[in-house]
Amino acid sequence: MNDFFDSRVRTDDASDTMAWLRAQYGRVDVLADRAAIAEHAVGDAVFALRHLTWDCRAKVVYEADRFFFATSTPGYAWRIGSQSGDYSVEPGIVQPGHELVGRPDRTDVQLVAFDAEWLTEAARTIYGDETLTARFDGVGPVSRRLRDYWLQTVRWALTQVPLMSEPLVRAHVRRALVAATFEAFPLAGDPRERRASALEQASVYAAAATWIDDHVSLPITVDDAARAVNTSARGLRRAFVANGQIASTPEAYLAAARLSAAHADLVAADPGVVSVVDIAARWGFADVDAFSVAYRESYRVAPQQTLDR
């Protein structure tokens, strides 16, 4: 099911603005006779980018039901419990169950939102720890360097908004943002243990990818790759989900490696001696039609065209 949304709202009527804000963000008082607000939201059930333009002064009281990470232009003072600040000075977190009291005053706010259960699953996958629960110690980034890294990642994500209806683009943006968020903000727990776990998973991924590349011409399986790098098939899949840029599963990586090898053979082959069927079979593609579809998706031409060049 495609749960993607790309919604825009703009209103300059004070009562309409108040009604819309309360429907979206809880208790809101607009502190002006004339008020205008606009929002552009893009995302799906587990992740969203939201840009709000406040052309008014307001007071927002919001009890979060998901994680929000916010940055703004000057003019968004906030308080959560005894802590306070301004999102233009430092980006910050609103966690599920926390009550935000915000005072936007003619400002633009950029929000990155994550579903709480999904963010916990993402943390467990990235760090290989089934006991992790996504929770953050504090409301701001851990350092100026990582703050800037997170802000740069958000700016890059905004350039991808026109393409986010594509599931693969959206997944790539979501992956980049969640990785930057876990780096930049103080996830609860021992960061040394998490980093060691993440490095171990990266090492498993790199070793498995190299082993697959070296043995792609043999009738290997994912189980073989897992044994070769001293992990389980489940552990190998976690390592690929957490680190795979070319493919997010070992099965997809193996298929891509074999497709690449078949492409090299097609380029080098003599069409008078071998056929597409021969080369597809050599690299484990028993269904030549399925091979042709996969080849077109990767190389934008039919395999026969490559062979005939």
Coordinates of N, CA and C in Angstrom, one line a residue, residues 2-216:
N2 N 0.6 2.2 -0.9 CA 1.4 3.4 -1.0 C 0.8 4.5 -0.1
D3 N 1.5 4.8 1.0 CA 0.9 5.8 2.0 C 1.6 7.1 1.8
F4 N 2.2 7.3 0.7 CA 2.9 8.6 0.5 C 1.9 9.8 0.5
F5 N 2.3 10.9 1.0 CA 1.5 12.1 0.9 C 2.4 13.3 0.6
D6 N 1.8 14.3 -0.1 CA 2.5 15.5 -0.4 C 1.4 16.6 -0.3
S7 N 1.3 17.2 0.8 CA 0.2 18.1 1.1 C 0.6 19.6 1.3
R8 N -0.2 20.5 0.9 CA 0.0 21.9 1.1 C -1.2 22.6 1.6
V9 N -1.0 23.5 2.6 CA -2.1 24.2 3.2 C -1.6 25.7 3.3
R10 N -2.5 26.6 3.0 CA -2.2 28.0 3.2 C -3.5 28.7 3.6
T11 N -3.5 29.5 4.6 CA -4.6 30.3 5.0 C -4.2 31.6 5.6
D12 N -5.0 32.7 5.4 CA -4.7 34.0 6.0 C -5.9 34.5 6.8
D13 N -6.8 33.6 7.1 CA -7.9 34.0 7.9 C -7.6 33.5 9.4
A14 N -7.8 34.4 10.3 CA -7.3 34.1 11.7 C -8.1 32.9 12.3
S15 N -9.4 32.8 12.1 CA -10.2 31.7 12.6 C -9.9 30.4 11.9
D16 N -9.7 30.5 10.6 CA -9.4 29.3 9.8 C -8.0 28.8 10.2
T17 N -7.1 29.7 10.4 CA -5.7 29.4 10.8 C -5.7 28.7 12.2
M18 N -6.5 29.3 13.1 CA -6.6 28.7 14.5 C -7.2 27.3 14.4
A19 N -8.2 27.1 13.6 CA -8.9 25.8 13.5 C -7.9 24.7 12.9
W20 N -7.2 25.1 11.9 CA -6.3 24.2 11.3 C -5.1 23.8 12.2
L21 N -4.6 24.8 12.8 CA -3.5 24.6 13.7 C -3.9 23.7 14.9
R22 N -5.1 23.9 15.4 CA -5.5 23.0 16.6 C -5.7 21.6 16.1
A23 N -6.2 21.4 14.9 CA -6.4 20.1 14.4 C -5.1 19.4 14.2
Q24 N -4.0 20.1 13.8 CA -2.7 19.5 13.5 C -1.8 19.4 14.7
Y25 N -1.9 20.5 15.6 CA -0.8 20.6 16.6 C -1.3 20.8 18.0
G26 N -2.6 20.5 18.3 CA -3.0 20.6 19.7 C -3.5 22.0 20.0
R27 N -3.2 22.4 21.3 CA -3.7 23.7 21.8 C -2.8 24.8 21.2
V28 N -3.5 25.7 20.5 CA -2.8 26.8 19.8 C -3.6 28.1 20.0
D29 N -2.9 29.1 20.4 CA -3.6 30.4 20.5 C -2.8 31.4 19.5
V30 N -3.6 32.0 18.6 CA -3.0 32.9 17.7 C -3.1 34.3 18.3
L31 N -1.9 35.0 18.5 CA -1.9 36.2 19.2 C -1.9 37.4 18.3
A32 N -2.9 37.4 17.4 CA -3.0 38.5 16.4 C -4.4 38.5 15.8
D33 N -4.9 39.6 15.4 CA -6.2 39.7 14.7 C -6.1 39.1 13.3
R34 N -5.0 39.4 12.7 CA -4.7 38.9 11.3 C -3.6 37.8 11.4
A35 N -3.9 36.7 10.8 CA -2.9 35.6 10.9 C -2.9 34.8 9.6
A36 N -1.7 34.4 9.2 CA -1.5 33.6 8.0 C -0.5 32.5 8.3
I37 N -0.7 31.3 7.8 CA 0.2 30.2 7.9 C 0.2 29.4 6.7
A38 N 1.4 28.8 6.4 CA 1.4 27.8 5.3 C 2.3 26.6 5.7
E39 N 1.9 25.4 5.2 CA 2.7 24.2 5.5 C 2.7 23.4 4.2
H40 N 4.0 22.9 4.0 CA 4.2 21.9 3.0 C 4.7 20.6 3.7
A41 N 4.0 19.5 3.6 CA 4.4 18.3 4.2 C 4.5 17.2 3.2
V42 N 5.7 16.4 3.3 CA 5.9 15.3 2.3 C 6.4 14.2 3.2
G43 N 5.9 13.0 2.9 CA 6.4 11.8 3.6 C 5.4 10.6 3.5
D44 N 5.5 9.8 4.5 CA 4.6 8.6 4.6 C 4.3 8.3 6.0
A45 N 3.9 7.1 6.3 CA 3.4 6.7 7.7 C 4.5 6.8 8.7
V46 N 5.7 6.6 8.3 CA 6.8 6.5 9.3 C 7.8 7.7 9.3
F47 N 7.6 8.6 8.3 CA 8.6 9.7 8.2 C 8.0 10.8 7.4
A48 N 8.4 12.1 7.8 CA 7.9 13.2 7.0 C 8.8 14.4 7.2
L49 N 8.9 15.2 6.1 CA 9.5 16.5 6.2 C 8.4 17.5 6.1
R50 N 8.4 18.5 7.1 CA 7.3 19.5 7.2 C 8.0 20.9 7.2
H51 N 7.5 21.8 6.4 CA 8.0 23.2 6.4 C 6.8 24.1 6.7
L52 N 6.9 24.8 7.8 CA 5.8 25.7 8.2 C 6.3 27.1 8.1
T53 N 5.5 28.0 7.6 CA 5.7 29.4 7.6 C 4.7 30.1 8.4
W54 N 5.1 30.7 9.5 CA 4.2 31.4 10.5 C 4.3 32.9 10.1
D55 N 3.2 33.5 9.6 CA 3.2 34.9 9.4 C 2.3 35.5 10.4
C56 N 2.6 35.2 11.7 CA 1.8 35.7 12.8 C 2.6 35.3 14.1
R57 N 2.1 35.8 15.2 CA 2.6 35.4 16.5 C 1.6 34.4 17.1
A58 N 2.1 33.4 17.8 CA 1.2 32.4 18.3 C 1.8 31.7 19.5
K59 N 1.0 31.0 20.3 CA 1.5 30.2 21.4 C 1.0 28.7 21.0
V60 N 1.9 27.8 21.0 CA 1.6 26.4 20.7 C 1.9 25.6 21.9
V61 N 0.9 24.8 22.3 CA 1.1 23.8 23.4 C 0.9 22.4 22.7
Y62 N 1.9 21.6 22.6 CA 1.8 20.4 21.8 C 2.4 19.2 22.5
E63 N 1.6 18.2 22.7 CA 2.1 16.9 23.3 C 2.4 16.0 22.2
A64 N 3.6 15.7 22.0 CA 4.1 14.9 20.8 C 3.7 13.5 20.9
D65 N 3.3 12.9 19.7 CA 3.0 11.5 19.6 C 4.0 10.8 18.8
R66 N 5.0 11.5 18.3 CA 6.1 11.0 17.5 C 7.3 11.9 17.8
F67 N 8.5 11.5 17.2 CA 9.7 12.3 17.3 C 9.7 13.4 16.3
F68 N 9.9 14.7 16.8 CA 10.1 15.8 15.9 C 11.5 16.4 16.1
F69 N 12.2 16.7 15.0 CA 13.5 17.3 15.1 C 13.4 18.6 14.3
A70 N 13.6 19.8 15.0 CA 13.2 21.1 14.4 C 14.4 22.0 14.3
T71 N 14.3 22.9 13.3 CA 15.2 24.0 13.1 C 14.4 25.1 12.5
S72 N 14.8 26.4 12.7 CA 14.0 27.5 12.2 C 14.8 28.7 11.9
T73 N 14.2 29.7 11.3 CA 14.7 31.0 11.2 C 14.4 31.7 12.5
P74 N 15.1 32.9 12.7 CA 14.8 33.6 14.0 C 13.3 33.8 14.3
G75 N 12.9 33.4 15.6 CA 11.6 33.7 15.9 C 10.8 32.5 16.4
Y76 N 11.4 31.4 16.8 CA 10.7 30.3 17.4 C 11.3 29.9 18.8
A77 N 10.8 30.6 19.8 CA 11.2 30.3 21.2 C 10.4 29.1 21.7
W78 N 11.0 28.2 22.5 CA 10.3 27.0 22.9 C 10.7 26.7 24.4
R79 N 9.9 25.9 25.0 CA 10.1 25.4 26.3 C 9.6 24.0 26.4
I80 N 10.4 23.0 27.0 CA 10.0 21.7 27.3 C 10.4 21.4 28.7
G81 N 9.5 21.3 29.6 CA 9.8 21.2 31.0 C 10.6 22.4 31.5
S82 N 11.8 22.1 32.1 CA 12.6 23.2 32.6 C 13.6 23.8 31.5
Q83 N 13.6 23.1 30.4 CA 14.6 23.5 29.3 C 13.9 24.5 28.3
S84 N 14.7 25.4 27.8 CA 14.2 26.3 26.8 C 15.2 26.7 25.8
G85 N 14.8 27.3 24.7 CA 15.7 27.8 23.7 C 15.0 28.4 22.5
D86 N 15.8 28.5 21.4 CA 15.2 29.0 20.2 C 15.7 28.1 19.0
Y87 N 14.8 27.6 18.2 CA 15.2 26.7 17.2 C 16.1 27.3 16.1
S88 N 16.2 28.6 16.0 CA 17.1 29.2 15.1 C 18.5 29.2 15.6
V89 N 18.7 29.1 16.9 CA 20.0 29.0 17.5 C 20.5 27.6 17.5
E90 N 19.7 26.6 17.8 CA 20.1 25.2 18.0 C 18.9 24.4 17.6
P91 N 19.1 23.4 16.7 CA 18.0 22.5 16.4 C 17.7 21.7 17.6
G92 N 16.5 21.2 17.7 CA 16.1 20.4 18.9 C 15.1 19.3 18.7
I93 N 14.9 18.5 19.8 CA 14.0 17.3 19.7 C 12.8 17.6 20.5
V94 N 11.7 17.1 20.0 CA 10.4 16.9 20.8 C 10.1 15.4 20.8
Q95 N 10.1 14.8 21.9 CA 10.0 13.3 22.0 C 8.5 13.0 22.4
P96 N 8.1 11.8 22.0 CA 6.7 11.4 22.3 C 6.5 11.4 23.9
G97 N 5.4 12.0 24.2 CA 5.0 12.2 25.6 C 5.5 13.5 26.2
H98 N 6.4 14.2 25.5 CA 6.9 15.5 26.0 C 5.9 16.6 25.5
E99 N 5.7 17.6 26.4 CA 4.9 18.7 26.0 C 5.7 19.9 25.6
L100 N 5.6 20.4 24.4 CA 6.3 21.5 23.9 C 5.4 22.8 24.0
V101 N 6.0 23.8 24.6 CA 5.3 25.1 24.6 C 6.1 26.0 23.7
G102 N 5.6 26.3 22.5 CA 6.3 27.1 21.5 C 5.7 28.5 21.3
R103 N 6.5 29.4 20.9 CA 6.1 30.8 20.6 C 6.6 31.3 19.3
P104 N 6.1 30.8 18.2 CA 6.5 31.2 16.9 C 6.1 32.7 16.6
D105 N 7.0 33.4 16.0 CA 6.7 34.8 15.7 C 7.3 35.1 14.4
R106 N 6.5 35.0 13.3 CA 6.9 35.3 11.9 C 8.2 34.6 11.6
T107 N 8.1 33.3 11.5 CA 9.3 32.5 11.3 C 9.0 31.3 10.4
D108 N 10.0 30.7 9.8 CA 9.9 29.5 9.1 C 10.5 28.3 9.9
V109 N 9.8 27.2 10.0 CA 10.2 26.1 10.8 C 10.3 24.8 9.9
Q110 N 11.4 24.1 10.0 CA 11.6 22.9 9.3 C 11.6 21.7 10.3
L111 N 10.7 20.8 10.0 CA 10.5 19.6 10.9 C 10.9 18.3 10.2
V112 N 11.6 17.5 10.9 CA 11.8 16.1 10.4 C 11.1 15.2 11.5
A113 N 10.1 14.5 11.0 CA 9.3 13.7 12.0 C 9.5 12.2 11.7
F114 N 9.6 11.4 12.8 CA 9.7 10.0 12.7 C 8.6 9.3 13.6
D115 N 8.0 8.3 13.1 CA 7.1 7.4 13.9 C 8.0 6.8 15.0
A116 N 7.5 6.7 16.2 CA 8.3 6.2 17.4 C 8.7 4.7 17.2
E117 N 7.7 3.9 16.9 CA 8.0 2.5 16.7 C 9.0 2.2 15.6
W118 N 8.9 3.0 14.5 CA 9.8 2.8 13.4 C 11.2 3.2 13.7
L119 N 11.3 4.4 14.5 CA 12.6 4.9 14.9 C 13.3 3.9 15.8
T120 N 12.6 3.2 16.7 CA 13.2 2.1 17.5 C 13.7 1.0 16.6
E121 N 12.9 0.6 15.6 CA 13.3 -0.5 14.8 C 14.6 -0.1 14.0
A122 N 14.6 1.2 13.5 CA 15.8 1.7 12.8 C 17.0 1.6 13.7
A123 N 16.9 2.0 15.0 CA 18.0 2.0 15.9 C 18.5 0.6 16.1
R124 N 17.6 -0.3 16.3 CA 18.0 -1.7 16.5 C 18.7 -2.3 15.3
T125 N 18.2 -1.9 14.1 CA 18.9 -2.4 12.9 C 20.3 -1.8 12.7
I126 N 20.4 -0.5 12.9 CA 21.7 0.1 12.7 C 22.7 -0.3 13.7
Y127 N 22.3 -0.5 15.0 CA 23.3 -0.9 16.0 C 23.3 -2.3 16.4
G128 N 22.4 -3.1 15.7 CA 22.4 -4.6 16.0 C 22.1 -4.9 17.4
D129 N 21.2 -4.2 18.0 CA 20.8 -4.4 19.4 C 19.3 -4.5 19.6
E130 N 18.8 -5.7 19.8 CA 17.3 -5.8 19.9 C 16.7 -5.2 21.2
T131 N 17.6 -4.8 22.1 CA 17.1 -4.2 23.4 C 16.9 -2.7 23.3
L132 N 17.4 -2.1 22.2 CA 17.4 -0.6 22.1 C 15.9 -0.1 22.0
T133 N 15.7 1.0 22.7 CA 14.5 1.8 22.5 C 14.9 3.2 22.1
A134 N 14.3 3.7 21.1 CA 14.7 5.1 20.7 C 14.2 6.1 21.7
R135 N 15.2 6.7 22.4 CA 15.0 7.7 23.4 C 16.2 8.6 23.4
F136 N 16.1 9.9 23.7 CA 17.2 10.8 23.6 C 17.4 11.4 25.0
D137 N 18.7 11.5 25.4 CA 19.1 12.3 26.6 C 19.3 13.7 26.2
G138 N 18.4 14.6 26.5 CA 18.6 16.0 26.2 C 17.7 16.4 25.0
V139 N 17.8 17.7 24.7 CA 16.9 18.2 23.6 C 17.7 18.8 22.4
G140 N 19.0 18.8 22.5 CA 19.8 19.4 21.4 C 20.9 18.4 20.9
P141 N 21.7 18.9 19.9 CA 22.7 18.0 19.4 C 23.9 17.9 20.3
V142 N 24.8 16.9 20.1 CA 25.8 16.6 21.0 C 27.1 17.5 20.8
S143 N 27.2 18.1 19.6 CA 28.3 19.0 19.4 C 28.0 19.9 18.2
R144 N 28.8 21.0 18.1 CA 28.5 21.9 17.0 C 28.8 21.2 15.6
R145 N 29.9 20.4 15.6 CA 30.2 19.7 14.3 C 29.1 18.8 13.9
L146 N 28.5 18.1 14.8 CA 27.4 17.2 14.4 C 26.1 17.9 14.2
R147 N 25.9 19.0 14.9 CA 24.8 19.9 14.5 C 24.9 20.3 13.1
D148 N 26.0 20.8 12.7 CA 26.2 21.3 11.3 C 26.0 20.1 10.3
Y149 N 26.5 18.9 10.6 CA 26.3 17.7 9.8 C 24.8 17.4 9.6
W150 N 24.0 17.5 10.7 CA 22.6 17.2 10.7 C 21.9 18.3 9.8
L151 N 22.2 19.5 10.0 CA 21.6 20.6 9.2 C 21.9 20.5 7.7
Q152 N 23.2 20.1 7.4 CA 23.5 19.9 6.0 C 22.7 18.7 5.4
T153 N 22.5 17.7 6.2 CA 21.7 16.5 5.7 C 20.3 16.9 5.5
V154 N 19.7 17.8 6.4 CA 18.4 18.3 6.2 C 18.3 19.1 4.9
R155 N 19.3 20.0 4.7 CA 19.2 20.8 3.5 C 19.3 19.9 2.2
W156 N 20.2 18.9 2.3 CA 20.2 18.0 1.1 C 18.9 17.3 0.9
A157 N 18.2 16.8 2.0 CA 17.0 16.2 1.9 C 15.9 17.0 1.2
L158 N 15.9 18.3 1.5 CA 15.0 19.2 0.9 C 15.1 19.3 -0.6
T159 N 16.3 19.1 -1.1 CA 16.5 19.1 -2.6 C 15.9 17.9 -3.2
Q160 N 15.6 16.8 -2.4 CA 15.0 15.6 -2.9 C 13.5 15.6 -2.9
V161 N 12.9 16.6 -2.3 CA 11.4 16.6 -2.1 C 10.7 16.4 -3.4
P162 N 11.1 17.1 -4.6 CA 10.3 16.8 -5.8 C 10.3 15.4 -6.3
L163 N 11.3 14.6 -5.8 CA 11.4 13.2 -6.2 C 10.9 12.2 -5.2
M164 N 10.3 12.7 -4.1 CA 10.0 11.8 -2.9 C 8.8 10.9 -3.1
S165 N 8.0 11.1 -4.2 CA 7.0 10.2 -4.5 C 7.5 8.8 -4.9
E166 N 8.8 8.8 -5.3 CA 9.4 7.5 -5.7 C 9.9 6.8 -4.4
P167 N 9.4 5.6 -4.2 CA 9.7 4.9 -2.9 C 11.2 4.7 -2.7
L168 N 12.0 4.5 -3.7 CA 13.5 4.3 -3.5 C 14.1 5.6 -3.1
V169 N 13.7 6.7 -3.7 CA 14.2 8.0 -3.3 C 13.9 8.3 -1.8
R170 N 12.6 8.1 -1.5 CA 12.1 8.4 -0.1 C 12.9 7.5 0.9
A171 N 13.1 6.2 0.5 CA 13.8 5.4 1.4 C 15.3 5.9 1.6
H172 N 15.9 6.4 0.6 CA 17.3 6.9 0.6 C 17.3 8.1 1.5
V173 N 16.4 9.0 1.3 CA 16.3 10.2 2.2 C 16.1 9.9 3.6
R174 N 15.1 9.0 3.9 CA 14.8 8.6 5.2 C 16.0 8.0 5.9
R175 N 16.7 7.1 5.2 CA 17.9 6.4 5.7 C 19.0 7.4 6.1
A176 N 19.3 8.4 5.2 CA 20.3 9.4 5.4 C 19.9 10.3 6.6
L177 N 18.7 10.6 6.7 CA 18.3 11.5 7.9 C 18.3 10.8 9.2
V178 N 17.9 9.5 9.2 CA 17.9 8.8 10.5 C 19.3 8.5 10.9
A179 N 20.2 8.2 10.0 CA 21.6 8.0 10.4 C 22.2 9.3 10.9
A180 N 21.9 10.4 10.3 CA 22.5 11.7 10.7 C 21.9 12.1 12.1
T181 N 20.6 11.8 12.3 CA 19.9 12.1 13.6 C 20.5 11.3 14.7
F182 N 20.8 10.0 14.5 CA 21.4 9.2 15.5 C 22.8 9.6 15.9
E183 N 23.5 10.1 14.9 CA 24.8 10.7 15.1 C 24.8 12.0 15.9
A184 N 23.9 12.9 15.5 CA 23.9 14.2 16.0 C 23.2 14.4 17.3
F185 N 22.3 13.6 17.6 CA 21.5 13.8 18.9 C 21.8 12.7 19.9
P186 N 21.7 13.0 21.2 CA 22.2 12.0 22.2 C 21.3 10.9 22.5
L187 N 21.3 9.8 21.6 CA 20.5 8.6 21.9 C 20.9 8.0 23.2
A188 N 19.9 7.7 24.0 CA 20.1 7.1 25.3 C 20.9 5.8 25.3
G189 N 21.7 5.6 26.3 CA 22.5 4.4 26.4 C 24.0 4.7 26.2
D190 N 24.8 3.6 26.2 CA 26.2 3.8 26.1 C 26.6 4.0 24.6
P191 N 27.1 5.2 24.2 CA 27.4 5.4 22.8 C 28.6 4.6 22.4
R192 N 29.5 4.2 23.3 CA 30.7 3.4 22.9 C 30.2 2.0 22.5
E193 N 29.2 1.5 23.2 CA 28.7 0.1 22.8 C 28.0 0.2 21.5
R194 N 27.2 1.3 21.3 CA 26.5 1.4 20.0 C 27.5 1.6 18.8
R195 N 28.5 2.4 19.0 CA 29.5 2.6 18.0 C 30.2 1.3 17.6
A196 N 30.6 0.6 18.7 CA 31.3 -0.7 18.5 C 30.4 -1.7 17.7
S197 N 29.1 -1.7 18.0 CA 28.2 -2.6 17.3 C 28.0 -2.1 15.9
A198 N 27.9 -0.8 15.6 CA 27.7 -0.3 14.3 C 29.0 -0.6 13.5
L199 N 30.2 -0.4 14.0 CA 31.4 -0.7 13.3 C 31.5 -2.2 13.0
E200 N 31.1 -3.1 13.9 CA 31.1 -4.5 13.7 C 30.2 -4.9 12.5
Q201 N 29.0 -4.3 12.5 CA 28.1 -4.5 11.4 C 28.6 -4.0 10.0
A202 N 29.3 -2.9 10.1 CA 29.9 -2.4 8.8 C 31.0 -3.3 8.4
S203 N 31.8 -3.9 9.3 CA 32.8 -4.8 9.0 C 32.3 -6.1 8.4
V204 N 31.1 -6.6 8.9 CA 30.5 -7.8 8.4 C 30.0 -7.5 7.0
Y205 N 29.4 -6.3 6.8 CA 28.9 -6.0 5.4 C 30.1 -5.9 4.4
A206 N 31.1 -5.2 4.8 CA 32.3 -5.1 3.8 C 32.9 -6.4 3.5
A207 N 33.0 -7.3 4.5 CA 33.6 -8.6 4.3 C 32.7 -9.5 3.4
A208 N 31.4 -9.4 3.7 CA 30.5 -10.2 2.9 C 30.4 -9.8 1.5
A209 N 30.4 -8.4 1.3 CA 30.3 -7.9 -0.1 C 31.6 -8.3 -0.9
T210 N 32.7 -8.2 -0.2 CA 34.0 -8.6 -0.9 C 33.9 -10.1 -1.2
W211 N 33.5 -10.9 -0.3 CA 33.4 -12.4 -0.5 C 32.5 -12.7 -1.7
I212 N 31.3 -12.1 -1.7 CA 30.4 -12.3 -2.8 C 31.0 -11.9 -4.1
D213 N 31.6 -10.8 -4.2 CA 32.3 -10.3 -5.4 C 33.3 -11.3 -5.9
D214 N 34.1 -11.9 -4.9 CA 35.1 -12.8 -5.3 C 34.6 -14.2 -5.7
H215 N 33.4 -14.5 -5.3 CA 32.8 -15.9 -5.5 C 31.6 -15.9 -6.4
V216 N 31.3 -14.8 -7.1 CA 30.1 -14.6 -7.8 C 29.9 -15.6 -8.9

